[in-house]
Short mmCIF file of C-alpha atoms (C1' of nucleotides) in Angstrom, two decimals:
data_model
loop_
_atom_site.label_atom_id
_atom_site.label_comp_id
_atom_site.label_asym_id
_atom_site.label_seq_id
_atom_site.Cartn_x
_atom_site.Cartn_y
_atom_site.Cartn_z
CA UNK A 23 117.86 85.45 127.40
CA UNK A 24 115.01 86.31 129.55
CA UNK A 25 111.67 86.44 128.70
CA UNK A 26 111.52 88.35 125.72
CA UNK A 27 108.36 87.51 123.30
CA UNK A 28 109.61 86.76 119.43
CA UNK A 29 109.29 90.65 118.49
CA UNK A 30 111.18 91.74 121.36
CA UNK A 31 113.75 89.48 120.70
CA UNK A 32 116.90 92.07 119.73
CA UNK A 33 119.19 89.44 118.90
CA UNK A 34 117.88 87.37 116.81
CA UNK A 35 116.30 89.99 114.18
CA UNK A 36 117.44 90.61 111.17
CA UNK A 37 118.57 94.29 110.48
CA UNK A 38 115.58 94.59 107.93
CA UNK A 39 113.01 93.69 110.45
CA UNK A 40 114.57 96.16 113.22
CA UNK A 41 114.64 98.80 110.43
CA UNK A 42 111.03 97.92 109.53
CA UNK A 43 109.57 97.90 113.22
CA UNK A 44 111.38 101.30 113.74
CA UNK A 45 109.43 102.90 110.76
CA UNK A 46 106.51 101.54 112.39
CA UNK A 47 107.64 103.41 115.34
CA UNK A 48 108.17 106.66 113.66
CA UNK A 49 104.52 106.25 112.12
CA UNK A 50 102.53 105.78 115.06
CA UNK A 51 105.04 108.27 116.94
CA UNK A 52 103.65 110.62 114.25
CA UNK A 53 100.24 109.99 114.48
CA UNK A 54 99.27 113.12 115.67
CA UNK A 55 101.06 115.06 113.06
CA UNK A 56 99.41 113.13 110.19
CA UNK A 57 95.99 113.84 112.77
CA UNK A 58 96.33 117.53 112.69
CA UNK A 59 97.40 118.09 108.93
CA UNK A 60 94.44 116.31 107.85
CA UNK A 61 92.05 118.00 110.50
CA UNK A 62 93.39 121.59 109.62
CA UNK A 63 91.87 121.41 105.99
CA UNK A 64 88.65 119.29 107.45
CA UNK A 65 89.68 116.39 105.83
CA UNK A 66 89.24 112.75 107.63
CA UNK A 67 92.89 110.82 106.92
CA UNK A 68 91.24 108.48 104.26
CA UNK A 69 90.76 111.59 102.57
CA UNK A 70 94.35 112.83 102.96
CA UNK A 71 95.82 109.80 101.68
CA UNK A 72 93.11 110.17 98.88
CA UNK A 73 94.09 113.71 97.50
CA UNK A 74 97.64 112.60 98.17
CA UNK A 75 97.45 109.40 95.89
CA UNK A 76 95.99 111.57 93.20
CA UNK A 77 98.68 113.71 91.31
CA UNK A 78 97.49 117.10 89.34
CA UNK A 79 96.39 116.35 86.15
CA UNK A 80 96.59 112.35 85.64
CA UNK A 81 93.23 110.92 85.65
CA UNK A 82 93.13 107.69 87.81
CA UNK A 83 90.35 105.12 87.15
CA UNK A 84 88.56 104.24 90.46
CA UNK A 85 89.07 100.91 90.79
CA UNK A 86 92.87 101.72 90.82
CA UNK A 87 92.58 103.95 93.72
CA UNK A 88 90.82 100.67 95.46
CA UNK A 89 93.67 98.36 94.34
CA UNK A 90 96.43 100.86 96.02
CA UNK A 91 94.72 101.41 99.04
CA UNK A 92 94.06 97.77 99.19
CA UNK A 93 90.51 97.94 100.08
CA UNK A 94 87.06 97.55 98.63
CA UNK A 95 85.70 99.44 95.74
CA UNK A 96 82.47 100.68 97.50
CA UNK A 97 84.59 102.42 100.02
CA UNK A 98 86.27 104.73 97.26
CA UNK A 99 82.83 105.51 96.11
CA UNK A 100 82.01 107.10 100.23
CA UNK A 101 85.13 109.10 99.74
CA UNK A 102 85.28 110.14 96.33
CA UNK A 103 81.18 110.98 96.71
CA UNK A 104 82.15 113.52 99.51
CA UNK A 105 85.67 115.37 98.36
CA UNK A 106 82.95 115.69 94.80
CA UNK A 107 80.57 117.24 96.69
CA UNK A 108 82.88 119.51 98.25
CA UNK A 109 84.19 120.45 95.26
CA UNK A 110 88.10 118.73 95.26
CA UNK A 111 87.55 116.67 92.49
CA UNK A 112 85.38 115.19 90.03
CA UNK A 113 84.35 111.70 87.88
CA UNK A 114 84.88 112.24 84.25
CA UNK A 115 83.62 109.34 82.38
CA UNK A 116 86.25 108.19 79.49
CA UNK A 117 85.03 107.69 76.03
CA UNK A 118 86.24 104.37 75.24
CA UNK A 119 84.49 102.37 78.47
CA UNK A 120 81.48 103.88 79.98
CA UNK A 121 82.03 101.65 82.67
CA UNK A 122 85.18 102.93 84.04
CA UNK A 123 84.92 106.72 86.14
CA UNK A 124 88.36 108.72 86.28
CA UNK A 125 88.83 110.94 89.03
CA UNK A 126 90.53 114.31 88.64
CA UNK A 127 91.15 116.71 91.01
CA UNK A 128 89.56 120.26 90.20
CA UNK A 129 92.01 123.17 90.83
CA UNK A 130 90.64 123.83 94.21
CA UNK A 131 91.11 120.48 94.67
CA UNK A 132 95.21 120.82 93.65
CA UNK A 133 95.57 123.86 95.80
CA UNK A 134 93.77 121.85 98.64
CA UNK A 135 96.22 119.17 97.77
CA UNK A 136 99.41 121.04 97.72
CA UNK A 137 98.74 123.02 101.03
CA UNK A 138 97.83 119.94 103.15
CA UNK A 139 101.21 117.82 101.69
CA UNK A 140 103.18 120.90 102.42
CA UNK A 141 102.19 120.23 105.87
CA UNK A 142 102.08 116.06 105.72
CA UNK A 143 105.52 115.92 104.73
CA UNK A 144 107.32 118.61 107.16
CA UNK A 145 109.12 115.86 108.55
CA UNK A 146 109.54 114.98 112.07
CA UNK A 147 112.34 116.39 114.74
CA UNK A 148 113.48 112.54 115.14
CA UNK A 149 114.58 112.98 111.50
CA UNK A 150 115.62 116.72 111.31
CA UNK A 151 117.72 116.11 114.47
CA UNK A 152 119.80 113.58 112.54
CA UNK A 153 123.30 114.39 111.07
CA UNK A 154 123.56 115.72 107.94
CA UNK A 155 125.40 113.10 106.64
CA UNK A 156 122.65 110.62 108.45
CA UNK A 157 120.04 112.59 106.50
CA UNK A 158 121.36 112.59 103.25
CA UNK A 159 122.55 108.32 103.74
CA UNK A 160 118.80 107.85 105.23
CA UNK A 161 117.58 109.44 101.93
CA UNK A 162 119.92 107.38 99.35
CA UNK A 163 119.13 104.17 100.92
CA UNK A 164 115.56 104.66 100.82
CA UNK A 165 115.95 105.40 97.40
CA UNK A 166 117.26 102.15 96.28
CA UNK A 167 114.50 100.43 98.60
CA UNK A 168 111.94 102.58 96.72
CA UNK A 169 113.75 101.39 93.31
CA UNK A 170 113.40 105.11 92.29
CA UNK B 28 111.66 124.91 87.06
CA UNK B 29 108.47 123.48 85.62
CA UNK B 30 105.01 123.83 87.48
CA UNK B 31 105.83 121.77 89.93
CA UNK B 32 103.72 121.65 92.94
CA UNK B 33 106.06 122.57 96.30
CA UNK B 34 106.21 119.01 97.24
CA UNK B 35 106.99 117.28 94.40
CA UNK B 36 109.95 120.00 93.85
CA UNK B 37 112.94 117.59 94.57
CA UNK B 38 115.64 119.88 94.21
CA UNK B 39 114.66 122.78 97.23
CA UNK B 40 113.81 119.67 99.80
CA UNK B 41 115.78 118.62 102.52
CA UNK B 42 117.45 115.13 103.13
CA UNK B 43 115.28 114.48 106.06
CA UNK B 44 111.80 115.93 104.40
CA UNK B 45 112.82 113.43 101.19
CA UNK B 46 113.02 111.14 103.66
CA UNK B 47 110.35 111.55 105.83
CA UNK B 48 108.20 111.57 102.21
CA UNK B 49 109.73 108.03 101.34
CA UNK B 50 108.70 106.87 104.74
CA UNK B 51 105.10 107.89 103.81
CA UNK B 52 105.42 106.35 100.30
CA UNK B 53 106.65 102.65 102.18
CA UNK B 54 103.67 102.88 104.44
CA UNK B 55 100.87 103.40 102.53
CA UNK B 56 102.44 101.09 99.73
CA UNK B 57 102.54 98.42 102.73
CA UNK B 58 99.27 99.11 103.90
CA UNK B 59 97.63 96.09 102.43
CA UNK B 60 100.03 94.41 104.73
CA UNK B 61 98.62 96.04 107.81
CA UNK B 62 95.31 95.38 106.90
CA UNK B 63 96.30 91.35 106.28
CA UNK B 64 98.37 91.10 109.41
CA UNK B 65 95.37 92.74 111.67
CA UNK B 66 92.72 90.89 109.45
CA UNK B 67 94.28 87.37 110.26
CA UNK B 68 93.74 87.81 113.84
CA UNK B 69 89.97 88.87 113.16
CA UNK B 70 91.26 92.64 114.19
CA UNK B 71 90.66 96.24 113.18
CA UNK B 72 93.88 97.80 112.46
CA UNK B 73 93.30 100.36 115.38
CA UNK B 74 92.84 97.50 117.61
CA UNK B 75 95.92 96.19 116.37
CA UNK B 76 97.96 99.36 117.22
CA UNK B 77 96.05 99.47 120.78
CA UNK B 78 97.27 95.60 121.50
CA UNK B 79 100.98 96.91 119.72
CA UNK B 80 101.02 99.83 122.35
CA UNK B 81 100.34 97.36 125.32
CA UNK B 82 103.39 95.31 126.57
CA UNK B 83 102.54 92.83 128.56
CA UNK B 84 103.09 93.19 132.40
CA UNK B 85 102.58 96.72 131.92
CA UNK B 86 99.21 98.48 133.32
CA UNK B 87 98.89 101.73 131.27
CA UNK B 88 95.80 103.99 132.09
CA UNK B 89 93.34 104.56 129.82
CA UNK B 90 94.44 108.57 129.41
CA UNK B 91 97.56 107.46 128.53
CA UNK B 92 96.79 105.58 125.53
CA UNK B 93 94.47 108.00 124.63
CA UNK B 94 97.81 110.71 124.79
CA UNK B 95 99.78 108.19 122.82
CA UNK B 96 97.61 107.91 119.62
CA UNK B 97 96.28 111.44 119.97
CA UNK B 98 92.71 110.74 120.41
CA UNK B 99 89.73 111.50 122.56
CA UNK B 100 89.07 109.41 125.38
CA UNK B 101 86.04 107.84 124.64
CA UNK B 102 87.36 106.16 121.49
CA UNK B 103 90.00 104.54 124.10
CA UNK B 104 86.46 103.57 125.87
CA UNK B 105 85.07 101.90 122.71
CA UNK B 106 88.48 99.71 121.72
CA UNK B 107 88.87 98.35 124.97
CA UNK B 108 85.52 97.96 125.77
CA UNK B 109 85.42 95.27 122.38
CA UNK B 110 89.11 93.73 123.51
CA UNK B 111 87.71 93.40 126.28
CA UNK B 112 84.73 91.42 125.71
CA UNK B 113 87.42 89.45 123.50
CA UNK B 114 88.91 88.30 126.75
CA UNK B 115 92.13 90.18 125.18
CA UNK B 116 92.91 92.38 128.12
CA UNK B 117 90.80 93.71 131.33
CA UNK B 118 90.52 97.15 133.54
CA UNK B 119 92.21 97.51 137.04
CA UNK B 120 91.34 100.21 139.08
CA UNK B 121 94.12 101.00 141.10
CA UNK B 122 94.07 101.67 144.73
CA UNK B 123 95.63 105.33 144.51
CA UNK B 124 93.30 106.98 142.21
CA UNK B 125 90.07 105.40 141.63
CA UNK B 126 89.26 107.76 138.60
CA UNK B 127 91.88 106.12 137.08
CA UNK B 128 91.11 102.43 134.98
CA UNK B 129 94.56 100.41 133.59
CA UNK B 130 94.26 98.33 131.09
CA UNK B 131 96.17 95.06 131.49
CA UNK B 132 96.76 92.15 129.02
CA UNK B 133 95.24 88.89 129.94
CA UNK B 134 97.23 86.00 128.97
CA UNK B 135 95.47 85.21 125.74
CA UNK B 136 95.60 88.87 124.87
CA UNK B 137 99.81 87.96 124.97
CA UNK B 138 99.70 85.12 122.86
CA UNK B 139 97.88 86.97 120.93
CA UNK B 140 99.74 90.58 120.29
CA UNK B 141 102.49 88.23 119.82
CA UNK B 142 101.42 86.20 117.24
CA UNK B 143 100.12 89.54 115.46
CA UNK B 144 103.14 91.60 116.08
CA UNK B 145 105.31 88.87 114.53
CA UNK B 146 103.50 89.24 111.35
CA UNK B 147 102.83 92.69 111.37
CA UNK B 148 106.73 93.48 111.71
CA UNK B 149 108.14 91.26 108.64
CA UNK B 150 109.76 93.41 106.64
CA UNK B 151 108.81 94.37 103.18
CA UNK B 152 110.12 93.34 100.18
CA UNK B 153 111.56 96.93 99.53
CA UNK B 154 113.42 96.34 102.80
CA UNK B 155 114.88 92.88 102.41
CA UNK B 156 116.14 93.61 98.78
CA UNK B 157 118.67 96.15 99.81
CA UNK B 158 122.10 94.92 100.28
CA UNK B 159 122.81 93.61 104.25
CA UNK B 160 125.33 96.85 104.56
CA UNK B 161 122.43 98.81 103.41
CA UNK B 162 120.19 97.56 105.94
CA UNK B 163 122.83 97.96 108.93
CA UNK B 164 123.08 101.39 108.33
CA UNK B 165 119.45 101.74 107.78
CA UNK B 166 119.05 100.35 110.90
CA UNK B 167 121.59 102.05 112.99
CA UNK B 168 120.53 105.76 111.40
CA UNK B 169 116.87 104.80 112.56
CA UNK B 170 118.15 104.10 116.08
CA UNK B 171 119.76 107.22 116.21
CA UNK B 172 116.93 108.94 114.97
CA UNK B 173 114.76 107.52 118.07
CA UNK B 174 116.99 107.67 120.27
CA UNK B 175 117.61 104.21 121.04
"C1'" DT C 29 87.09 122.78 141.09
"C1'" DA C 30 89.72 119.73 138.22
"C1'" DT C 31 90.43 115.10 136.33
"C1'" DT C 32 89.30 110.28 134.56
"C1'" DG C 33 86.51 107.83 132.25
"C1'" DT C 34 81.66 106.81 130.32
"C1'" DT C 35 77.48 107.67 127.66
"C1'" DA C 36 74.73 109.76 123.92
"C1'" DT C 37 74.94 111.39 119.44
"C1'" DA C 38 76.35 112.06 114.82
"C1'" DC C 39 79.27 111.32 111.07
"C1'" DT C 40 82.90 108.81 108.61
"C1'" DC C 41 85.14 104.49 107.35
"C1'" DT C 42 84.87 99.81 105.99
"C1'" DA C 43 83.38 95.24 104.14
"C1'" DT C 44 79.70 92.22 102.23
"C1'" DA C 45 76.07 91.35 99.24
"C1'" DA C 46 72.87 92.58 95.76
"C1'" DC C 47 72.28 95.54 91.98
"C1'" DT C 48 72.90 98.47 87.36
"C1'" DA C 49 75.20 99.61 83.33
"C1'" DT C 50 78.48 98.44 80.11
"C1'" DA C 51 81.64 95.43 77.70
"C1'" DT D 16 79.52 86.22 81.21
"C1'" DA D 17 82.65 89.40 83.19
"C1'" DT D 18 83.85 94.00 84.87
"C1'" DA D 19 83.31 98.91 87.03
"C1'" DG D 20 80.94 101.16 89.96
"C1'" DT D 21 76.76 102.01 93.10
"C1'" DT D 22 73.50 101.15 96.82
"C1'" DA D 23 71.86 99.03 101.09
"C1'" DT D 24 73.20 97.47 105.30
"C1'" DA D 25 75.75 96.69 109.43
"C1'" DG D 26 79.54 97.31 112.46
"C1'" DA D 27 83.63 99.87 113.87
"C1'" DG D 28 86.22 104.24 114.48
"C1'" DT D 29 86.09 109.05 115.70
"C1'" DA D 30 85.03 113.65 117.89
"C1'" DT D 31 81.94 116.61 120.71
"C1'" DA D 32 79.23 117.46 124.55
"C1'" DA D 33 77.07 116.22 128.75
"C1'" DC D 34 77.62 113.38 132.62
"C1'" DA D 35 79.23 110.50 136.97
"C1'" DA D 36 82.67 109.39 140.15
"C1'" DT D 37 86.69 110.66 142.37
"C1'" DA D 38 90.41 113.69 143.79
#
DNA sequence: TATTGTTATACTCTATAACTATA
DNA sequence: TATAGTTATAGAGTATAACAATA
């Protein structure tokens, strides 16, 4: 052993953790991809992952956009306040709590949506290089990890 | 075929673009765990990444950080201009090319990308749950799939 | 002239705290 | 009282453009 810090450590990792620091690897690799979709429809990444959390025609209360993105509530109301005023979506306010906003994306705003995912999830040539048979066993396991 | 947008079509996608989609979907659902792992070490998740990207005993020049996370160079200038008031890591100008600044760890900056990186790269729940011959293979398509 | 990095500027992202409206 | 969202504020991230130092 020389003198490998804990996360360099090959041996001792479970195959779940190498997995998991690869995917980080892919990610940051990949960077730039998720840089230029996002820039090619002038949207910031927040954005991106914004539009791509909300799905065509299912309302989603605000403060479940800040629980999945995991941060504060305020910040949703920056983002959502500039994809309104550019016309992607809107705040409809539900009958039965005035309290609550949903946010719906306008059908500019699902066009917007489907062009820049089209171009999010072209995946990279790390993955497209792979084996069929890779491709399709990459797939089914991440399935099951994904429960769907 | 229902009116399904092009990227939620399952049945026309490729292995590897299902995939590289699924990817996506564990990262932003493990985003919270980023944020916790970069939070904890009173970081900002790009600082994080920067201190990720740096292994120790390795001088890297400023331009080619900058080329790694496909940035401009002045937001290089910014993040290690805070690390480095942190005591985290320093600038060497080497003797070749004084245009050119490396940024080296200082020790504390080891201890701490280590500590970080040992948090940020436990595996997620959706990971750990698959069966151990799931996450072999998992592991040894990823390593194909970089290259390793 | 070309390259590396910095500075100035402007805008976006982000959290915290205080606030409003509603329940 | 509690909850959903907004506003004010401050600091960090980001790109562009102009710049200084070096090659």
């Amino acid at each position: 052993m020389v003198a490998n810090t804990s996360e360099t450590a090959e041996g001792a990792k479970s195959p779940a953790a190498e997995a998991w620091r690869m995917i980080f690897d892919l990610g940051t690799v990949h960077r730039a991809h998720v840089l230029a979709a996002a820039a090619e429809h002038d949207l910031s990444p927040p954005q991106l992952f914004l539009l791509r959390r909300l799905e065509p025609g299912v309302p989603t209360p605000m403060s479940e956009l800040a629980a999945f993105f995991g941060c504060d509530a305020s910040n949703i109301t920056g983002l959502v306040d500039r994809l309104e005023a550019r016309g992607v979506l809107e705040r409809r306010v539900p009958a039965h709590d005035r309290r609550v906003k949903h946010i719906v994306l306008t059908e500019a705003g699902e066009r917007l949506r489907a062009q820049a995912l089209a171009q999010l999830h072209v995946p990279p040539a790390a993955l497209t290089r792979l084996s069929p048979s890779d491709q399709r066993t990459l797939r089914d396991i991440l399935r099951r990890a994904l429960g769907a």
